[in-house]
């Protein structure tokens, strides 16, 4: 099932995508794609609905109908760094002996096609297509063998990053990762049964039509179940939390010479079975 949120920013309603690619309204069944709506029992109840009987929403999704972030009320946006060996190599860094954890602030989350805004003072704003894992059933100290029982679904994330803020200024990575608009999420949350083999999904990103990232989740170093178990050692995971699992090579920082966003570009990115995002890049006022 493809769950989504549609409508103006801050006023999104819950919905799903039908077999013809149209949006159906789920307001009669859940208040939002958030919280308890992500629990396994609720997902099962939604999957049992006859989607064709749900109200049809006017407009074409990602065209005349805006889609918001596919998950609402996210409490934690946890990211994993250097989780693709080839990306670590292009960054000139070794694969870490344990997953690298950093955060994107939840105020960074935007819809899949909303504008990405380069922050004031930025000279090195970059792109990263990533597989997002959305927690359904919460927990702490989750066994790796049970980890997938805690997943509500998967989505596309663009881990937009300001490399000077991240690397060259004192402190942790977080301040280069969590600027406003640095977390486009969606277009939809796809339940695991529909995704299938999440360890072999093609993923790509283009800037103004030029493909820079062209990889696959199969080269991920620390796999999804391990990441869920690992993160749950240091924090309780709760419904709606997002774990963004790392990026393949082809980021601007790794190009020779490096290339960064300056405003006016169009980013287009996607992951097999999870949909496509398109963002216009502009500078902060």
PDB file of C-alpha atoms in Angstrom:
ATOM      1  CA  UNK A   1       0.000   0.000   0.000  1.00  0.00           C
ATOM      2  CA  UNK A   2       1.178   3.526  -0.792  1.00  0.00           C
ATOM      3  CA  UNK A   3       0.192   5.919   1.990  1.00  0.00           C
ATOM      4  CA  UNK A   4       0.537   9.671   1.544  1.00  0.00           C
ATOM      5  CA  UNK A   5      -0.447  13.094   2.819  1.00  0.00           C
ATOM      6  CA  UNK A   6      -1.946  15.670   0.470  1.00  0.00           C
ATOM      7  CA  UNK A   7      -2.930  19.314   0.541  1.00  0.00           C
ATOM      8  CA  UNK A   8      -1.412  22.673   1.518  1.00  0.00           C
ATOM      9  CA  UNK A   9       1.613  22.743   3.812  1.00  0.00           C
ATOM     10  CA  UNK A  10       0.525  22.346   7.428  1.00  0.00           C
ATOM     11  CA  UNK A  11      -2.989  21.260   6.419  1.00  0.00           C
ATOM     12  CA  UNK A  12      -2.244  17.853   4.899  1.00  0.00           C
ATOM     13  CA  UNK A  13      -4.861  15.115   4.951  1.00  0.00           C
ATOM     14  CA  UNK A  14      -4.241  11.349   4.929  1.00  0.00           C
ATOM     15  CA  UNK A  15      -4.620   9.434   1.721  1.00  0.00           C
ATOM     16  CA  UNK A  16      -3.426   6.534  -0.375  1.00  0.00           C
ATOM     17  CA  UNK A  17      -2.643   5.906  -4.002  1.00  0.00           C
ATOM     18  CA  UNK A  18      -4.984   3.665  -5.955  1.00  0.00           C
ATOM     19  CA  UNK A  19      -4.068   1.288  -8.793  1.00  0.00           C
ATOM     20  CA  UNK A  20      -4.647   4.034 -11.378  1.00  0.00           C
ATOM     21  CA  UNK A  21      -2.306   6.483  -9.646  1.00  0.00           C
ATOM     22  CA  UNK A  22      -5.092   8.611  -8.177  1.00  0.00           C
ATOM     23  CA  UNK A  23      -5.300   9.798  -4.585  1.00  0.00           C
ATOM     24  CA  UNK A  24      -8.018   8.413  -2.345  1.00  0.00           C
ATOM     25  CA  UNK A  25      -8.929  10.083   0.934  1.00  0.00           C
ATOM     26  CA  UNK A  26      -8.399   8.171   4.198  1.00  0.00           C
ATOM     27  CA  UNK A  27      -9.785  10.828   6.559  1.00  0.00           C
ATOM     28  CA  UNK A  28     -12.699   8.590   7.464  1.00  0.00           C
ATOM     29  CA  UNK A  29     -10.333   5.935   8.783  1.00  0.00           C
ATOM     30  CA  UNK A  30      -7.285   7.738  10.263  1.00  0.00           C
ATOM     31  CA  UNK A  31      -6.617  11.322  11.318  1.00  0.00           C
ATOM     32  CA  UNK A  32      -3.164  11.415   9.754  1.00  0.00           C
ATOM     33  CA  UNK A  33      -0.396   9.155   8.458  1.00  0.00           C
ATOM     34  CA  UNK A  34       1.237   9.489  11.848  1.00  0.00           C
ATOM     35  CA  UNK A  35       1.378   8.015  15.341  1.00  0.00           C
ATOM     36  CA  UNK A  36      -0.998   5.128  15.918  1.00  0.00           C
ATOM     37  CA  UNK A  37      -1.920   5.048  12.222  1.00  0.00           C
ATOM     38  CA  UNK A  38       1.515   3.531  11.647  1.00  0.00           C
ATOM     39  CA  UNK A  39       1.092   0.648  14.081  1.00  0.00           C
ATOM     40  CA  UNK A  40       0.994  -2.806  12.442  1.00  0.00           C
ATOM     41  CA  UNK A  41      -2.641  -3.404  13.369  1.00  0.00           C
ATOM     42  CA  UNK A  42      -3.723  -0.090  11.824  1.00  0.00           C
ATOM     43  CA  UNK A  43      -1.734  -0.687   8.658  1.00  0.00           C
ATOM     44  CA  UNK A  44      -3.390  -4.112   8.337  1.00  0.00           C
ATOM     45  CA  UNK A  45      -6.808  -2.525   8.764  1.00  0.00           C
ATOM     46  CA  UNK A  46      -6.064   0.045   6.046  1.00  0.00           C
ATOM     47  CA  UNK A  47      -4.760  -2.643   3.711  1.00  0.00           C
ATOM     48  CA  UNK A  48      -8.027  -4.535   4.116  1.00  0.00           C
ATOM     49  CA  UNK A  49     -10.070  -1.575   2.789  1.00  0.00           C
ATOM     50  CA  UNK A  50     -11.556  -1.609  -0.682  1.00  0.00           C
ATOM     51  CA  UNK A  51      -9.636   1.409  -1.976  1.00  0.00           C
ATOM     52  CA  UNK A  52     -12.084   1.916  -4.853  1.00  0.00           C
ATOM     53  CA  UNK A  53     -14.811   2.829  -2.332  1.00  0.00           C
ATOM     54  CA  UNK A  54     -12.770   5.648  -0.766  1.00  0.00           C
ATOM     55  CA  UNK A  55     -13.463   9.264  -1.797  1.00  0.00           C
ATOM     56  CA  UNK A  56     -11.490  10.307  -4.861  1.00  0.00           C
ATOM     57  CA  UNK A  57      -9.377  13.450  -4.390  1.00  0.00           C
ATOM     58  CA  UNK A  58      -9.333  16.018  -7.187  1.00  0.00           C
ATOM     59  CA  UNK A  59      -6.054  16.643  -8.946  1.00  0.00           C
ATOM     60  CA  UNK A  60      -3.065  14.683 -10.163  1.00  0.00           C
ATOM     61  CA  UNK A  61      -0.564  13.854  -7.411  1.00  0.00           C
ATOM     62  CA  UNK A  62       2.744  15.720  -7.752  1.00  0.00           C
ATOM     63  CA  UNK A  63       1.196  17.857 -10.489  1.00  0.00           C
ATOM     64  CA  UNK A  64      -2.005  19.726  -9.735  1.00  0.00           C
ATOM     65  CA  UNK A  65      -2.225  18.153  -6.254  1.00  0.00           C
ATOM     66  CA  UNK A  66       0.566  18.893  -3.765  1.00  0.00           C
ATOM     67  CA  UNK A  67       1.832  16.009  -1.666  1.00  0.00           C
ATOM     68  CA  UNK A  68       3.245  16.745   1.764  1.00  0.00           C
ATOM     69  CA  UNK A  69       5.809  14.719   3.682  1.00  0.00           C
ATOM     70  CA  UNK A  70       4.534  11.138   3.644  1.00  0.00           C
ATOM     71  CA  UNK A  71       4.716  10.913   7.462  1.00  0.00           C
ATOM     72  CA  UNK A  72       3.343  13.450   9.919  1.00  0.00           C
ATOM     73  CA  UNK A  73       4.352  14.327  13.463  1.00  0.00           C
ATOM     74  CA  UNK A  74       7.811  12.777  13.122  1.00  0.00           C
ATOM     75  CA  UNK A  75       9.553  12.835  16.486  1.00  0.00           C
ATOM     76  CA  UNK A  76      13.056  11.872  15.376  1.00  0.00           C
ATOM     77  CA  UNK A  77      14.806  12.095  12.016  1.00  0.00           C
ATOM     78  CA  UNK A  78      17.847   9.873  12.497  1.00  0.00           C
ATOM     79  CA  UNK A  79      20.477   9.595   9.760  1.00  0.00           C
ATOM     80  CA  UNK A  80      23.312   7.189   9.089  1.00  0.00           C
ATOM     81  CA  UNK A  81      26.577   8.485   7.646  1.00  0.00           C
ATOM     82  CA  UNK A  82      29.090   6.787   5.351  1.00  0.00           C
ATOM     83  CA  UNK A  83      26.929   3.692   5.007  1.00  0.00           C
ATOM     84  CA  UNK A  84      27.899   2.926   1.404  1.00  0.00           C
ATOM     85  CA  UNK A  85      31.498   1.826   0.939  1.00  0.00           C
ATOM     86  CA  UNK A  86      31.815   3.564  -2.429  1.00  0.00           C
ATOM     87  CA  UNK A  87      30.483   6.830  -1.003  1.00  0.00           C
ATOM     88  CA  UNK A  88      32.939   6.616   1.909  1.00  0.00           C
ATOM     89  CA  UNK A  89      35.719   6.155  -0.640  1.00  0.00           C
ATOM     90  CA  UNK A  90      34.704   9.218  -2.663  1.00  0.00           C
ATOM     91  CA  UNK A  91      34.664  11.181   0.619  1.00  0.00           C
ATOM     92  CA  UNK A  92      38.219  10.002   1.359  1.00  0.00           C
ATOM     93  CA  UNK A  93      37.092   8.238   4.519  1.00  0.00           C
ATOM     94  CA  UNK A  94      37.150   4.675   5.795  1.00  0.00           C
ATOM     95  CA  UNK A  95      33.974   2.679   6.348  1.00  0.00           C
ATOM     96  CA  UNK A  96      33.259   3.236  10.045  1.00  0.00           C
ATOM     97  CA  UNK A  97      33.508   0.259  12.443  1.00  0.00           C
ATOM     98  CA  UNK A  98      29.996   1.059  13.677  1.00  0.00           C
ATOM     99  CA  UNK A  99      27.172   3.055  12.085  1.00  0.00           C
ATOM    100  CA  UNK A 100      27.647   6.825  12.267  1.00  0.00           C
ATOM    101  CA  UNK A 101      24.507   8.446  13.706  1.00  0.00           C
ATOM    102  CA  UNK A 102      23.543  12.083  13.257  1.00  0.00           C
ATOM    103  CA  UNK A 103      20.256  13.994  13.238  1.00  0.00           C
ATOM    104  CA  UNK A 104      18.242  16.120  10.913  1.00  0.00           C
ATOM    105  CA  UNK A 105      15.936  18.413  12.833  1.00  0.00           C
ATOM    106  CA  UNK A 106      12.284  17.714  12.144  1.00  0.00           C
ATOM    107  CA  UNK A 107      11.867  21.344  11.008  1.00  0.00           C
ATOM    108  CA  UNK A 108      13.874  20.294   7.920  1.00  0.00           C
ATOM    109  CA  UNK A 109      11.083  17.998   6.713  1.00  0.00           C
ATOM    110  CA  UNK A 110       9.203  19.154   3.613  1.00  0.00           C
ATOM    111  CA  UNK A 111       7.125  17.577   0.881  1.00  0.00           C
ATOM    112  CA  UNK A 112       8.786  15.647  -1.941  1.00  0.00           C
ATOM    113  CA  UNK A 113       8.394  18.437  -4.485  1.00  0.00           C
ATOM    114  CA  UNK A 114       8.688  21.521  -2.267  1.00  0.00           C
ATOM    115  CA  UNK A 115      11.505  23.993  -2.864  1.00  0.00           C
ATOM    116  CA  UNK A 116      14.920  23.350  -1.322  1.00  0.00           C
ATOM    117  CA  UNK A 117      16.290  26.603   0.105  1.00  0.00           C
ATOM    118  CA  UNK A 118      20.033  27.245   0.272  1.00  0.00           C
ATOM    119  CA  UNK A 119      20.688  28.801   3.695  1.00  0.00           C
ATOM    120  CA  UNK A 120      22.325  32.170   4.187  1.00  0.00           C
ATOM    121  CA  UNK A 121      26.098  31.999   4.098  1.00  0.00           C
ATOM    122  CA  UNK A 122      26.137  28.650   2.308  1.00  0.00           C
ATOM    123  CA  UNK A 123      28.774  27.878  -0.288  1.00  0.00           C
ATOM    124  CA  UNK A 124      28.580  24.069  -0.340  1.00  0.00           C
ATOM    125  CA  UNK A 125      24.969  22.872  -0.371  1.00  0.00           C
ATOM    126  CA  UNK A 126      24.894  19.269  -1.613  1.00  0.00           C
ATOM    127  CA  UNK A 127      22.448  16.445  -2.419  1.00  0.00           C
ATOM    128  CA  UNK A 128      22.052  12.828  -1.253  1.00  0.00           C
ATOM    129  CA  UNK A 129      19.372  10.340  -2.334  1.00  0.00           C
ATOM    130  CA  UNK A 130      18.621   7.942   0.521  1.00  0.00           C
ATOM    131  CA  UNK A 131      16.319   5.098   1.536  1.00  0.00           C
ATOM    132  CA  UNK A 132      14.133   6.193   4.441  1.00  0.00           C
ATOM    133  CA  UNK A 133      12.791   3.649   6.934  1.00  0.00           C
ATOM    134  CA  UNK A 134       9.683   4.687   8.878  1.00  0.00           C
ATOM    135  CA  UNK A 135       9.073   3.136  12.278  1.00  0.00           C
ATOM    136  CA  UNK A 136       5.627   1.705  12.941  1.00  0.00           C
ATOM    137  CA  UNK A 137       5.894  -0.210  16.207  1.00  0.00           C
ATOM    138  CA  UNK A 138       8.180   1.491  18.687  1.00  0.00           C
ATOM    139  CA  UNK A 139      10.684  -0.100  20.998  1.00  0.00           C
ATOM    140  CA  UNK A 140      14.054  -0.090  22.712  1.00  0.00           C
ATOM    141  CA  UNK A 141      16.848  -2.671  22.486  1.00  0.00           C
ATOM    142  CA  UNK A 142      15.186  -4.266  19.476  1.00  0.00           C
ATOM    143  CA  UNK A 143      16.647  -7.603  18.407  1.00  0.00           C
ATOM    144  CA  UNK A 144      17.955  -7.548  14.856  1.00  0.00           C
ATOM    145  CA  UNK A 145      15.900 -10.657  14.077  1.00  0.00           C
ATOM    146  CA  UNK A 146      12.720  -8.779  15.041  1.00  0.00           C
ATOM    147  CA  UNK A 147      13.633  -5.412  13.541  1.00  0.00           C
ATOM    148  CA  UNK A 148      11.452  -5.582  10.438  1.00  0.00           C
ATOM    149  CA  UNK A 149       8.381  -6.103  12.633  1.00  0.00           C
ATOM    150  CA  UNK A 150       8.899  -2.484  13.677  1.00  0.00           C
ATOM    151  CA  UNK A 151       8.851  -1.039  10.129  1.00  0.00           C
ATOM    152  CA  UNK A 152       5.720   0.691   8.824  1.00  0.00           C
ATOM    153  CA  UNK A 153       7.261   1.278   5.411  1.00  0.00           C
ATOM    154  CA  UNK A 154       9.917   2.836   3.220  1.00  0.00           C
ATOM    155  CA  UNK A 155      10.235   6.176   1.437  1.00  0.00           C
ATOM    156  CA  UNK A 156      12.597   8.389  -0.547  1.00  0.00           C
ATOM    157  CA  UNK A 157      14.619  10.972   1.388  1.00  0.00           C
ATOM    158  CA  UNK A 158      16.861  13.705  -0.008  1.00  0.00           C
ATOM    159  CA  UNK A 159      19.472  14.264   2.701  1.00  0.00           C
ATOM    160  CA  UNK A 160      20.348  17.801   1.605  1.00  0.00           C
ATOM    161  CA  UNK A 161      23.610  18.831   3.282  1.00  0.00           C
ATOM    162  CA  UNK A 162      25.713  21.966   3.669  1.00  0.00           C
ATOM    163  CA  UNK A 163      29.272  20.619   3.663  1.00  0.00           C
ATOM    164  CA  UNK A 164      31.031  23.676   5.091  1.00  0.00           C
ATOM    165  CA  UNK A 165      28.602  23.817   8.007  1.00  0.00           C
ATOM    166  CA  UNK A 166      28.890  20.035   8.398  1.00  0.00           C
ATOM    167  CA  UNK A 167      32.640  19.500   8.154  1.00  0.00           C
ATOM    168  CA  UNK A 168      34.637  22.710   8.244  1.00  0.00           C
ATOM    169  CA  UNK A 169      33.062  24.490  11.200  1.00  0.00           C
ATOM    170  CA  UNK A 170      33.440  23.409  14.803  1.00  0.00           C
ATOM    171  CA  UNK A 171      31.012  20.874  16.214  1.00  0.00           C
ATOM    172  CA  UNK A 172      29.053  17.908  14.964  1.00  0.00           C
ATOM    173  CA  UNK A 173      27.624  17.159  11.519  1.00  0.00           C
ATOM    174  CA  UNK A 174      24.126  18.130  12.612  1.00  0.00           C
ATOM    175  CA  UNK A 175      24.271  21.841  11.864  1.00  0.00           C
ATOM    176  CA  UNK A 176      25.076  21.114   8.219  1.00  0.00           C
ATOM    177  CA  UNK A 177      22.276  18.586   7.941  1.00  0.00           C
ATOM    178  CA  UNK A 178      19.204  20.069   9.563  1.00  0.00           C
ATOM    179  CA  UNK A 179      18.666  23.428   7.894  1.00  0.00           C
ATOM    180  CA  UNK A 180      15.096  24.259   6.926  1.00  0.00           C
ATOM    181  CA  UNK A 181      13.968  22.353   3.778  1.00  0.00           C
ATOM    182  CA  UNK A 182      16.914  19.898   4.014  1.00  0.00           C
ATOM    183  CA  UNK A 183      14.627  16.865   4.398  1.00  0.00           C
ATOM    184  CA  UNK A 184      12.285  16.267   1.443  1.00  0.00           C
ATOM    185  CA  UNK A 185      10.400  13.068   2.292  1.00  0.00           C
ATOM    186  CA  UNK A 186       8.037  11.021   0.137  1.00  0.00           C
ATOM    187  CA  UNK A 187       6.116  11.050  -2.188  1.00  0.00           C
ATOM    188  CA  UNK A 188       4.563   8.097  -0.387  1.00  0.00           C
ATOM    189  CA  UNK A 189       5.189   5.639   2.388  1.00  0.00           C
ATOM    190  CA  UNK A 190       5.270   2.178   0.809  1.00  0.00           C
ATOM    191  CA  UNK A 191       4.491  -0.772   3.059  1.00  0.00           C
ATOM    192  CA  UNK A 192       7.121  -3.542   3.201  1.00  0.00           C
ATOM    193  CA  UNK A 193       4.940  -6.137   1.479  1.00  0.00           C
ATOM    194  CA  UNK A 194       4.774  -3.942  -1.607  1.00  0.00           C
ATOM    195  CA  UNK A 195       8.496  -3.111  -1.586  1.00  0.00           C
ATOM    196  CA  UNK A 196       9.748  -6.669  -1.364  1.00  0.00           C
ATOM    197  CA  UNK A 197      13.557  -6.917  -1.463  1.00  0.00           C
ATOM    198  CA  UNK A 198      14.608  -3.624   0.097  1.00  0.00           C
ATOM    199  CA  UNK A 199      18.259  -4.757  -0.160  1.00  0.00           C
ATOM    200  CA  UNK A 200      18.250  -4.412  -3.954  1.00  0.00           C
ATOM    201  CA  UNK A 201      16.513  -1.180  -4.917  1.00  0.00           C
ATOM    202  CA  UNK A 202      18.013   1.052  -7.596  1.00  0.00           C
ATOM    203  CA  UNK A 203      18.400   4.693  -6.566  1.00  0.00           C
ATOM    204  CA  UNK A 204      19.422   7.782  -8.525  1.00  0.00           C
ATOM    205  CA  UNK A 205      19.631  11.565  -8.481  1.00  0.00           C
ATOM    206  CA  UNK A 206      19.896  14.144 -11.261  1.00  0.00           C
ATOM    207  CA  UNK A 207      20.775  17.836 -11.197  1.00  0.00           C
ATOM    208  CA  UNK A 208      19.327  19.741 -14.171  1.00  0.00           C
ATOM    209  CA  UNK A 209      18.952  16.475 -16.046  1.00  0.00           C
ATOM    210  CA  UNK A 210      22.515  15.243 -15.457  1.00  0.00           C
ATOM    211  CA  UNK A 211      22.637  12.016 -13.484  1.00  0.00           C
ATOM    212  CA  UNK A 212      25.186  12.159 -10.676  1.00  0.00           C
ATOM    213  CA  UNK A 213      24.033   9.363  -8.373  1.00  0.00           C
ATOM    214  CA  UNK A 214      23.197   5.950  -9.799  1.00  0.00           C
ATOM    215  CA  UNK A 215      23.434   3.206  -7.183  1.00  0.00           C
ATOM    216  CA  UNK A 216      21.594   0.509  -5.304  1.00  0.00           C
ATOM    217  CA  UNK A 217      20.731  -0.346  -1.738  1.00  0.00           C
ATOM    218  CA  UNK A 218      22.586  -3.630  -2.240  1.00  0.00           C
ATOM    219  CA  UNK A 219      25.888  -1.804  -1.577  1.00  0.00           C
ATOM    220  CA  UNK A 220      24.715  -0.585   1.826  1.00  0.00           C
ATOM    221  CA  UNK A 221      27.263  -1.563   4.498  1.00  0.00           C
ATOM    222  CA  UNK A 222      25.005  -1.789   7.566  1.00  0.00           C
ATOM    223  CA  UNK A 223      21.643  -3.198   6.515  1.00  0.00           C
ATOM    224  CA  UNK A 224      18.213  -2.007   7.617  1.00  0.00           C
ATOM    225  CA  UNK A 225      17.579  -4.573  10.422  1.00  0.00           C
ATOM    226  CA  UNK A 226      21.005  -3.885  11.914  1.00  0.00           C
ATOM    227  CA  UNK A 227      20.441  -0.118  11.800  1.00  0.00           C
ATOM    228  CA  UNK A 228      17.090  -0.389  13.579  1.00  0.00           C
ATOM    229  CA  UNK A 229      18.565  -2.619  16.283  1.00  0.00           C
ATOM    230  CA  UNK A 230      21.657  -0.426  16.610  1.00  0.00           C
ATOM    231  CA  UNK A 231      19.774   2.867  16.877  1.00  0.00           C
ATOM    232  CA  UNK A 232      17.373   1.385  19.439  1.00  0.00           C
ATOM    233  CA  UNK A 233      20.313   0.838  21.803  1.00  0.00           C
ATOM    234  CA  UNK A 234      20.732   4.593  22.151  1.00  0.00           C
ATOM    235  CA  UNK A 235      17.154   5.878  21.936  1.00  0.00           C
ATOM    236  CA  UNK A 236      13.644   4.515  22.012  1.00  0.00           C
ATOM    237  CA  UNK A 237      12.194   4.341  18.525  1.00  0.00           C
ATOM    238  CA  UNK A 238       8.623   5.541  18.197  1.00  0.00           C
ATOM    239  CA  UNK A 239       5.909   5.480  15.511  1.00  0.00           C
ATOM    240  CA  UNK A 240       6.712   8.010  12.817  1.00  0.00           C
ATOM    241  CA  UNK A 241      10.440   8.178  13.470  1.00  0.00           C
ATOM    242  CA  UNK A 242      12.486   8.134  10.272  1.00  0.00           C
ATOM    243  CA  UNK A 243      15.871   6.474   9.820  1.00  0.00           C
ATOM    244  CA  UNK A 244      17.635   7.686   6.674  1.00  0.00           C
ATOM    245  CA  UNK A 245      20.115   4.991   5.793  1.00  0.00           C
ATOM    246  CA  UNK A 246      22.932   6.616   3.796  1.00  0.00           C
ATOM    247  CA  UNK A 247      23.717   7.474   0.191  1.00  0.00           C
ATOM    248  CA  UNK A 248      25.593   5.945  -2.761  1.00  0.00           C
ATOM    249  CA  UNK A 249      28.413   7.839  -4.533  1.00  0.00           C
ATOM    250  CA  UNK A 250      27.866  10.824  -6.798  1.00  0.00           C
ATOM    251  CA  UNK A 251      27.314  13.612  -4.285  1.00  0.00           C
ATOM    252  CA  UNK A 252      28.609  17.064  -5.191  1.00  0.00           C
ATOM    253  CA  UNK A 253      31.414  16.907  -2.651  1.00  0.00           C
ATOM    254  CA  UNK A 254      32.784  13.778  -4.355  1.00  0.00           C
ATOM    255  CA  UNK A 255      32.860  15.157  -7.896  1.00  0.00           C
ATOM    256  CA  UNK A 256      36.155  16.239  -9.411  1.00  0.00           C
ATOM    257  CA  UNK A 257      36.137  19.157  -9.078  1.00  0.00           C
ATOM    258  CA  UNK A 258      33.425  19.347  -6.402  1.00  0.00           C
ATOM    259  CA  UNK A 259      30.153  20.949  -7.494  1.00  0.00           C
ATOM    260  CA  UNK A 260      27.526  22.468  -5.253  1.00  0.00           C
ATOM    261  CA  UNK A 261      24.089  24.024  -5.588  1.00  0.00           C
ATOM    262  CA  UNK A 262      23.871  27.774  -6.122  1.00  0.00           C
ATOM    263  CA  UNK A 263      20.156  28.283  -6.750  1.00  0.00           C
ATOM    264  CA  UNK A 264      17.977  27.795  -9.800  1.00  0.00           C
ATOM    265  CA  UNK A 265      18.739  24.103 -10.240  1.00  0.00           C
ATOM    266  CA  UNK A 266      16.174  21.314 -10.477  1.00  0.00           C
ATOM    267  CA  UNK A 267      16.811  18.181  -8.430  1.00  0.00           C
ATOM    268  CA  UNK A 268      15.101  14.977  -9.490  1.00  0.00           C
ATOM    269  CA  UNK A 269      15.650  11.762  -7.555  1.00  0.00           C
ATOM    270  CA  UNK A 270      14.018   8.421  -6.986  1.00  0.00           C
ATOM    271  CA  UNK A 271      14.203   4.891  -5.674  1.00  0.00           C
ATOM    272  CA  UNK A 272      12.745   1.835  -7.385  1.00  0.00           C
ATOM    273  CA  UNK A 273       9.193   1.107  -6.126  1.00  0.00           C
ATOM    274  CA  UNK A 274       9.218   4.189  -3.858  1.00  0.00           C
ATOM    275  CA  UNK A 275       8.575   7.024  -6.294  1.00  0.00           C
ATOM    276  CA  UNK A 276      10.275  10.189  -7.497  1.00  0.00           C
ATOM    277  CA  UNK A 277      10.899  13.627  -6.000  1.00  0.00           C
ATOM    278  CA  UNK A 278      11.449  16.896  -7.911  1.00  0.00           C
ATOM    279  CA  UNK A 279      12.695  20.039  -6.186  1.00  0.00           C
ATOM    280  CA  UNK A 280      13.552  23.540  -7.345  1.00  0.00           C
ATOM    281  CA  UNK A 281      16.554  24.974  -5.529  1.00  0.00           C
ATOM    282  CA  UNK A 282      16.510  28.610  -4.493  1.00  0.00           C
ATOM    283  CA  UNK A 283      18.550  30.861  -2.225  1.00  0.00           C
ATOM    284  CA  UNK A 284      17.303  32.104   1.132  1.00  0.00           C
ATOM    285  CA  UNK A 285      16.063  35.674   1.182  1.00  0.00           C
TER     286      UNK A 285
END
